Amino acid sequence: MGWKWTVSRRIGCGFGAVLILLVVGGILAYTGVVRTVQTSREEVYGNSLEALLAESDADHLAWNTHLNALLTDPNVTTLQADARPMLVHFGTMAEQSGARGS
């Protein structure tokens, strides 16, 4: 089992193996960073949608509260909330999604 390689050939192969490992590690690190950035962008977009939906839900609940007061409280004679659907956020979302009634 004798190695017939010279010292310089052994050093060259070792250097080449380390260089290949370094390149593979760099490629894996780059793809990991790209994937992390992409995932964080998706999370930020999802959080903004969730905040928008929560705001719309709060606006809709406030509008329902005003409507409920108009229908159940005899002292309330006018609707205190805006009745035009395009001026409230929930109405603009319904218009954009095509859910407008006929």
mmCIF file of N, CA and C in Angstrom:
data_model
loop_
_atom_site.group_PDB
_atom_site.id
_atom_site.type_symbol
_atom_site.label_atom_id
_atom_site.label_comp_id
_atom_site.label_asym_id
_atom_site.label_seq_id
_atom_site.Cartn_x
_atom_site.Cartn_y
_atom_site.Cartn_z
ATOM 1 N N MET A 1 0.807 -1.189 0.000
ATOM 2 C CA MET A 1 0.000 0.000 0.000
ATOM 3 C C MET A 1 0.845 1.244 0.000
ATOM 4 N N GLY A 2 1.657 1.354 -0.907
ATOM 5 C CA GLY A 2 2.486 2.538 -0.933
ATOM 6 C C GLY A 2 1.889 3.622 -1.813
ATOM 7 N N TRP A 3 1.983 4.818 -1.293
ATOM 8 C CA TRP A 3 1.535 5.968 -2.075
ATOM 9 C C TRP A 3 2.660 6.317 -3.032
ATOM 10 N N LYS A 4 2.320 6.421 -4.271
ATOM 11 C CA LYS A 4 3.329 6.767 -5.260
ATOM 12 C C LYS A 4 3.264 8.247 -5.635
ATOM 13 N N TRP A 5 2.555 9.039 -4.801
ATOM 14 C CA TRP A 5 2.431 10.469 -5.088
ATOM 15 C C TRP A 5 3.563 11.221 -4.412
ATOM 16 N N THR A 6 3.939 12.288 -5.056
ATOM 17 C CA THR A 6 4.971 13.136 -4.458
ATOM 18 C C THR A 6 4.322 14.055 -3.428
ATOM 19 N N VAL A 7 5.161 14.706 -2.660
ATOM 20 C CA VAL A 7 4.662 15.614 -1.629
ATOM 21 C C VAL A 7 3.882 16.766 -2.251
ATOM 22 N N SER A 8 4.373 17.303 -3.339
ATOM 23 C CA SER A 8 3.682 18.433 -3.967
ATOM 24 C C SER A 8 2.311 18.007 -4.510
ATOM 25 N N ARG A 9 2.189 16.788 -4.993
ATOM 26 C CA ARG A 9 0.901 16.315 -5.494
ATOM 27 C C ARG A 9 -0.081 16.122 -4.339
ATOM 28 N N ARG A 10 0.385 15.611 -3.233
ATOM 29 C CA ARG A 10 -0.466 15.451 -2.047
ATOM 30 C C ARG A 10 -0.942 16.806 -1.534
ATOM 31 N N ILE A 11 -0.060 17.776 -1.480
ATOM 32 C CA ILE A 11 -0.436 19.123 -1.033
ATOM 33 C C ILE A 11 -1.441 19.737 -2.004
ATOM 34 N N GLY A 12 -1.232 19.540 -3.281
ATOM 35 C CA GLY A 12 -2.149 20.060 -4.288
ATOM 36 C C GLY A 12 -3.536 19.452 -4.173
ATOM 37 N N CYS A 13 -3.604 18.142 -3.944
ATOM 38 C CA CYS A 13 -4.907 17.487 -3.768
ATOM 39 C C CYS A 13 -5.586 17.960 -2.487
ATOM 40 N N GLY A 14 -4.839 18.130 -1.439
ATOM 41 C CA GLY A 14 -5.417 18.649 -0.195
ATOM 42 C C GLY A 14 -5.953 20.058 -0.379
ATOM 43 N N PHE A 15 -5.155 20.885 -1.051
ATOM 44 C CA PHE A 15 -5.583 22.257 -1.317
ATOM 45 C C PHE A 15 -6.842 22.262 -2.191
ATOM 46 N N GLY A 16 -6.899 21.394 -3.193
ATOM 47 C CA GLY A 16 -8.069 21.310 -4.069
ATOM 48 C C GLY A 16 -9.305 20.849 -3.315
ATOM 49 N N ALA A 17 -9.135 19.875 -2.411
ATOM 50 C CA ALA A 17 -10.272 19.382 -1.627
ATOM 51 C C ALA A 17 -10.814 20.482 -0.713
ATOM 52 N N VAL A 18 -9.914 21.227 -0.076
ATOM 53 C CA VAL A 18 -10.354 22.330 0.786
ATOM 54 C C VAL A 18 -11.040 23.410 -0.035
ATOM 55 N N LEU A 19 -10.519 23.689 -1.222
ATOM 56 C CA LEU A 19 -11.126 24.692 -2.090
ATOM 57 C C LEU A 19 -12.519 24.256 -2.537
ATOM 58 N N ILE A 20 -12.699 22.990 -2.875
ATOM 59 C CA ILE A 20 -14.019 22.486 -3.266
ATOM 60 C C ILE A 20 -14.998 22.581 -2.097
ATOM 61 N N LEU A 21 -14.556 22.219 -0.909
ATOM 62 C CA LEU A 21 -15.415 22.334 0.269
ATOM 63 C C LEU A 21 -15.785 23.788 0.552
ATOM 64 N N LEU A 22 -14.851 24.692 0.352
ATOM 65 C CA LEU A 22 -15.109 26.109 0.557
ATOM 66 C C LEU A 22 -16.155 26.632 -0.436
ATOM 67 N N VAL A 23 -16.055 26.220 -1.684
ATOM 68 C CA VAL A 23 -17.020 26.652 -2.700
ATOM 69 C C VAL A 23 -18.404 26.088 -2.385
ATOM 70 N N VAL A 24 -18.480 24.813 -2.039
ATOM 71 C CA VAL A 24 -19.771 24.203 -1.695
ATOM 72 C C VAL A 24 -20.375 24.892 -0.473
ATOM 73 N N GLY A 25 -19.566 25.170 0.525
ATOM 74 C CA GLY A 25 -20.061 25.886 1.710
ATOM 75 C C GLY A 25 -20.548 27.286 1.379
ATOM 76 N N GLY A 26 -19.854 27.978 0.492
ATOM 77 C CA GLY A 26 -20.276 29.313 0.077
ATOM 78 C C GLY A 26 -21.601 29.290 -0.671
ATOM 79 N N ILE A 27 -21.771 28.305 -1.534
ATOM 80 C CA ILE A 27 -23.026 28.177 -2.272
ATOM 81 C C ILE A 27 -24.180 27.882 -1.317
ATOM 82 N N LEU A 28 -23.954 26.985 -0.376
ATOM 83 C CA LEU A 28 -25.002 26.675 0.604
ATOM 84 C C LEU A 28 -25.335 27.875 1.476
ATOM 85 N N ALA A 29 -24.332 28.639 1.870
ATOM 86 C CA ALA A 29 -24.578 29.833 2.678
ATOM 87 C C ALA A 29 -25.367 30.874 1.890
ATOM 88 N N TYR A 30 -25.013 31.060 0.627
ATOM 89 C CA TYR A 30 -25.716 32.028 -0.212
ATOM 90 C C TYR A 30 -27.183 31.639 -0.394
ATOM 91 N N THR A 31 -27.440 30.373 -0.708
ATOM 92 C CA THR A 31 -28.831 29.955 -0.884
ATOM 93 C C THR A 31 -29.607 30.039 0.420
ATOM 94 N N GLY A 32 -28.949 29.789 1.537
ATOM 95 C CA GLY A 32 -29.616 29.928 2.834
ATOM 96 C C GLY A 32 -30.000 31.366 3.128
ATOM 97 N N VAL A 33 -29.116 32.297 2.822
ATOM 98 C CA VAL A 33 -29.406 33.714 3.046
ATOM 99 C C VAL A 33 -30.534 34.172 2.123
ATOM 100 N N VAL A 34 -30.496 33.748 0.864
ATOM 101 C CA VAL A 34 -31.555 34.124 -0.078
ATOM 102 C C VAL A 34 -32.899 33.583 0.394
ATOM 103 N N ARG A 35 -32.931 32.356 0.856
ATOM 104 C CA ARG A 35 -34.174 31.757 1.342
ATOM 105 C C ARG A 35 -34.677 32.476 2.600
ATOM 106 N N THR A 36 -33.768 32.869 3.476
ATOM 107 C CA THR A 36 -34.153 33.584 4.683
ATOM 108 C C THR A 36 -34.739 34.951 4.341
ATOM 109 N N VAL A 37 -34.134 35.651 3.405
ATOM 110 C CA VAL A 37 -34.648 36.958 2.993
ATOM 111 C C VAL A 37 -36.029 36.811 2.362
ATOM 112 N N GLN A 38 -36.206 35.802 1.527
ATOM 113 C CA GLN A 38 -37.501 35.578 0.890
ATOM 114 C C GLN A 38 -38.573 35.258 1.933
ATOM 115 N N THR A 39 -38.245 34.431 2.892
ATOM 116 C CA THR A 39 -39.197 34.077 3.941
ATOM 117 C C THR A 39 -39.552 35.293 4.783
ATOM 118 N N SER A 40 -38.577 36.134 5.081
ATOM 119 C CA SER A 40 -38.863 37.322 5.884
ATOM 120 C C SER A 40 -39.745 38.302 5.118
ATOM 121 N N ARG A 41 -39.546 38.424 3.812
ATOM 122 C CA ARG A 41 -40.423 39.286 3.012
ATOM 123 C C ARG A 41 -41.859 38.769 3.020
ATOM 124 N N GLU A 42 -42.021 37.460 2.923
ATOM 125 C CA GLU A 42 -43.356 36.879 2.977
ATOM 126 C C GLU A 42 -44.005 37.112 4.334
ATOM 127 N N GLU A 43 -43.224 37.027 5.392
ATOM 128 C CA GLU A 43 -43.755 37.262 6.731
ATOM 129 C C GLU A 43 -44.192 38.712 6.912
ATOM 130 N N VAL A 44 -43.391 39.636 6.414
ATOM 131 C CA VAL A 44 -43.744 41.052 6.522
ATOM 132 C C VAL A 44 -45.029 41.331 5.750
ATOM 133 N N TYR A 45 -45.151 40.777 4.560
ATOM 134 C CA TYR A 45 -46.363 40.958 3.761
ATOM 135 C C TYR A 45 -47.567 40.334 4.469
ATOM 136 N N GLY A 46 -47.391 39.153 5.032
ATOM 137 C CA GLY A 46 -48.476 38.499 5.760
ATOM 138 C C GLY A 46 -48.891 39.283 6.989
ATOM 139 N N ASN A 47 -47.931 39.851 7.692
ATOM 140 C CA ASN A 47 -48.259 40.658 8.869
ATOM 141 C C ASN A 47 -49.002 41.927 8.485
ATOM 142 N N SER A 48 -48.640 42.533 7.351
ATOM 143 C CA SER A 48 -49.360 43.739 6.925
ATOM 144 C C SER A 48 -50.785 43.394 6.522
ATOM 145 N N LEU A 49 -50.978 42.245 5.886
ATOM 146 C CA LEU A 49 -52.337 41.823 5.548
ATOM 147 C C LEU A 49 -53.152 41.518 6.802
ATOM 148 N N GLU A 50 -52.510 40.911 7.768
ATOM 149 C CA GLU A 50 -53.205 40.604 9.016
ATOM 150 C C GLU A 50 -53.602 41.888 9.748
ATOM 151 N N ALA A 51 -52.731 42.884 9.749
ATOM 152 C CA ALA A 51 -53.060 44.161 10.381
ATOM 153 C C ALA A 51 -54.194 44.855 9.639
ATOM 154 N N LEU A 52 -54.182 44.805 8.318
ATOM 155 C CA LEU A 52 -55.251 45.403 7.528
ATOM 156 C C LEU A 52 -56.575 44.717 7.795
ATOM 157 N N LEU A 53 -56.564 43.406 7.896
ATOM 158 C CA LEU A 53 -57.780 42.662 8.177
ATOM 159 C C LEU A 53 -58.298 42.963 9.583
ATOM 160 N N ALA A 54 -57.411 43.085 10.543
ATOM 161 C CA ALA A 54 -57.823 43.422 11.911
ATOM 162 C C ALA A 54 -58.429 44.820 11.959
ATOM 163 N N GLU A 55 -57.834 45.759 11.229
ATOM 164 C CA GLU A 55 -58.380 47.125 11.182
ATOM 165 C C GLU A 55 -59.764 47.119 10.529
ATOM 166 N N SER A 56 -59.912 46.366 9.458
ATOM 167 C CA SER A 56 -61.206 46.276 8.785
ATOM 168 C C SER A 56 -62.246 45.632 9.687
ATOM 169 N N ASP A 57 -61.831 44.618 10.411
ATOM 170 C CA ASP A 57 -62.749 43.948 11.324
ATOM 171 C C ASP A 57 -63.196 44.902 12.424
ATOM 172 N N ALA A 58 -62.275 45.680 12.970
ATOM 173 C CA ALA A 58 -62.632 46.652 14.015
ATOM 174 C C ALA A 58 -63.578 47.714 13.464
ATOM 175 N N ASP A 59 -63.327 48.198 12.243
ATOM 176 C CA ASP A 59 -64.222 49.182 11.635
ATOM 177 C C ASP A 59 -65.609 48.595 11.418
ATOM 178 N N HIS A 60 -65.659 47.364 10.964
ATOM 179 C CA HIS A 60 -66.937 46.716 10.706
ATOM 180 C C HIS A 60 -67.712 46.497 12.005
ATOM 181 N N LEU A 61 -67.010 46.099 13.063
ATOM 182 C CA LEU A 61 -67.672 45.911 14.352
ATOM 183 C C LEU A 61 -68.197 47.235 14.901
ATOM 184 N N ALA A 62 -67.441 48.312 14.708
ATOM 185 C CA ALA A 62 -67.920 49.626 15.155
ATOM 186 C C ALA A 62 -69.162 50.035 14.371
ATOM 187 N N TRP A 63 -69.168 49.773 13.074
ATOM 188 C CA TRP A 63 -70.334 50.100 12.253
ATOM 189 C C TRP A 63 -71.540 49.276 12.695
ATOM 190 N N ASN A 64 -71.311 47.989 12.995
ATOM 191 C CA ASN A 64 -72.398 47.139 13.487
ATOM 192 C C ASN A 64 -72.926 47.629 14.825
ATOM 193 N N THR A 65 -72.057 48.135 15.673
ATOM 194 C CA THR A 65 -72.490 48.666 16.968
ATOM 195 C C THR A 65 -73.411 49.867 16.769
ATOM 196 N N HIS A 66 -73.043 50.759 15.848
ATOM 197 C CA HIS A 66 -73.883 51.927 15.576
ATOM 198 C C HIS A 66 -75.220 51.494 14.976
ATOM 199 N N LEU A 67 -75.201 50.536 14.081
ATOM 200 C CA LEU A 67 -76.440 50.045 13.472
ATOM 201 C C LEU A 67 -77.316 49.359 14.510
ATOM 202 N N ASN A 68 -76.718 48.594 15.404
ATOM 203 C CA ASN A 68 -77.461 47.933 16.460
ATOM 204 C C ASN A 68 -78.108 48.961 17.379
ATOM 205 N N ALA A 69 -77.380 50.020 17.692
ATOM 206 C CA ALA A 69 -77.955 51.071 18.541
ATOM 207 C C ALA A 69 -79.142 51.726 17.849
ATOM 208 N N LEU A 70 -79.069 51.933 16.543
ATOM 209 C CA LEU A 70 -80.178 52.532 15.804
ATOM 210 C C LEU A 70 -81.404 51.625 15.810
ATOM 211 N N LEU A 71 -81.180 50.335 15.696
ATOM 212 C CA LEU A 71 -82.311 49.411 15.600
ATOM 213 C C LEU A 71 -82.918 49.042 16.949
ATOM 214 N N THR A 72 -82.141 49.087 18.010
ATOM 215 C CA THR A 72 -82.644 48.618 19.307
ATOM 216 C C THR A 72 -82.915 49.726 20.312
ATOM 217 N N ASP A 73 -82.234 50.845 20.214
ATOM 218 C CA ASP A 73 -82.403 51.924 21.193
ATOM 219 C C ASP A 73 -83.423 52.923 20.672
ATOM 220 N N PRO A 74 -84.528 53.124 21.388
ATOM 221 C CA PRO A 74 -85.543 54.078 20.901
ATOM 222 C C PRO A 74 -85.070 55.533 20.941
ATOM 223 N N ASN A 75 -84.037 55.837 21.712
ATOM 224 C CA ASN A 75 -83.540 57.215 21.797
ATOM 225 C C ASN A 75 -82.677 57.596 20.598
ATOM 226 N N VAL A 76 -82.146 56.616 19.893
ATOM 227 C CA VAL A 76 -81.299 56.879 18.734
ATOM 228 C C VAL A 76 -82.188 56.925 17.496
ATOM 229 N N THR A 77 -82.165 58.058 16.786
ATOM 230 C CA THR A 77 -83.035 58.213 15.610
ATOM 231 C C THR A 77 -82.255 58.289 14.296
ATOM 232 N N THR A 78 -80.956 58.477 14.357
ATOM 233 C CA THR A 78 -80.160 58.532 13.127
ATOM 234 C C THR A 78 -78.957 57.614 13.267
ATOM 235 N N LEU A 79 -78.508 57.133 12.134
ATOM 236 C CA LEU A 79 -77.319 56.281 12.108
ATOM 237 C C LEU A 79 -76.082 57.166 12.227
ATOM 238 N N GLN A 80 -75.297 56.943 13.274
ATOM 239 C CA GLN A 80 -74.114 57.769 13.529
ATOM 240 C C GLN A 80 -72.923 57.349 12.677
ATOM 241 N N ALA A 81 -72.982 56.193 12.062
ATOM 242 C CA ALA A 81 -71.891 55.716 11.219
ATOM 243 C C ALA A 81 -72.177 56.093 9.774
ATOM 244 N N ASP A 82 -71.159 56.083 8.960
ATOM 245 C CA ASP A 82 -71.314 56.409 7.547
ATOM 246 C C ASP A 82 -71.999 55.241 6.841
ATOM 247 N N ALA A 83 -73.103 55.500 6.171
ATOM 248 C CA ALA A 83 -73.886 54.448 5.517
ATOM 249 C C ALA A 83 -73.459 54.223 4.078
ATOM 250 N N ARG A 84 -72.545 55.033 3.555
ATOM 251 C CA ARG A 84 -72.077 54.845 2.182
ATOM 252 C C ARG A 84 -70.953 53.810 2.198
ATOM 253 N N PRO A 85 -71.155 52.685 1.521
ATOM 254 C CA PRO A 85 -70.189 51.594 1.651
ATOM 255 C C PRO A 85 -68.810 51.903 1.097
ATOM 256 N N MET A 86 -68.691 52.800 0.142
ATOM 257 C CA MET A 86 -67.379 53.067 -0.435
ATOM 258 C C MET A 86 -66.516 53.975 0.446
ATOM 259 N N LEU A 87 -67.097 54.568 1.478
ATOM 260 C CA LEU A 87 -66.312 55.441 2.357
ATOM 261 C C LEU A 87 -65.789 54.718 3.593
ATOM 262 N N VAL A 88 -66.291 53.532 3.863
ATOM 263 C CA VAL A 88 -65.754 52.750 4.968
ATOM 264 C C VAL A 88 -64.835 51.686 4.391
ATOM 265 N N HIS A 89 -63.874 51.258 5.167
ATOM 266 C CA HIS A 89 -62.845 50.351 4.660
ATOM 267 C C HIS A 89 -63.435 49.003 4.251
ATOM 268 N N PHE A 90 -64.403 48.520 4.998
ATOM 269 C CA PHE A 90 -65.001 47.236 4.660
ATOM 270 C C PHE A 90 -65.705 47.299 3.307
ATOM 271 N N GLY A 91 -66.330 48.424 3.002
ATOM 272 C CA GLY A 91 -67.000 48.581 1.716
ATOM 273 C C GLY A 91 -66.026 48.613 0.556
ATOM 274 N N THR A 92 -64.871 49.236 0.738
ATOM 275 C CA THR A 92 -63.887 49.265 -0.345
ATOM 276 C C THR A 92 -63.306 47.883 -0.569
ATOM 277 N N MET A 93 -63.151 47.095 0.495
ATOM 278 C CA MET A 93 -62.671 45.725 0.322
ATOM 279 C C MET A 93 -63.700 44.894 -0.414
ATOM 280 N N ALA A 94 -64.998 45.088 -0.102
ATOM 281 C CA ALA A 94 -66.039 44.337 -0.790
ATOM 282 C C ALA A 94 -66.104 44.745 -2.263
ATOM 283 N N GLU A 95 -65.890 46.003 -2.557
ATOM 284 C CA GLU A 95 -65.915 46.469 -3.936
ATOM 285 C C GLU A 95 -64.746 45.881 -4.728
ATOM 286 N N GLN A 96 -63.579 45.818 -4.130
ATOM 287 C CA GLN A 96 -62.409 45.287 -4.819
ATOM 288 C C GLN A 96 -62.527 43.795 -5.078
ATOM 289 N N SER A 97 -63.177 43.075 -4.165
ATOM 290 C CA SER A 97 -63.285 41.630 -4.346
ATOM 291 C C SER A 97 -64.454 41.251 -5.238
ATOM 292 N N GLY A 98 -65.286 42.220 -5.635
ATOM 293 C CA GLY A 98 -66.417 41.926 -6.500
ATOM 294 C C GLY A 98 -67.605 41.385 -5.746
ATOM 295 N N ALA A 99 -67.665 41.588 -4.434
ATOM 296 C CA ALA A 99 -68.748 41.051 -3.620
ATOM 297 C C ALA A 99 -69.874 42.061 -3.442
ATOM 298 N N ARG A 100 -69.942 43.034 -4.297
ATOM 299 C CA ARG A 100 -70.969 44.069 -4.173
ATOM 300 C C ARG A 100 -72.315 43.479 -4.551
ATOM 301 N N GLY A 101 -73.308 43.752 -3.754
ATOM 302 C CA GLY A 101 -74.659 43.249 -4.010
ATOM 303 C C GLY A 101 -75.285 43.946 -5.191
ATOM 304 N N SER A 102 -76.269 43.289 -5.840
ATOM 305 C CA SER A 102 -76.901 43.882 -7.014
ATOM 306 C C SER A 102 -78.088 44.711 -6.674
#
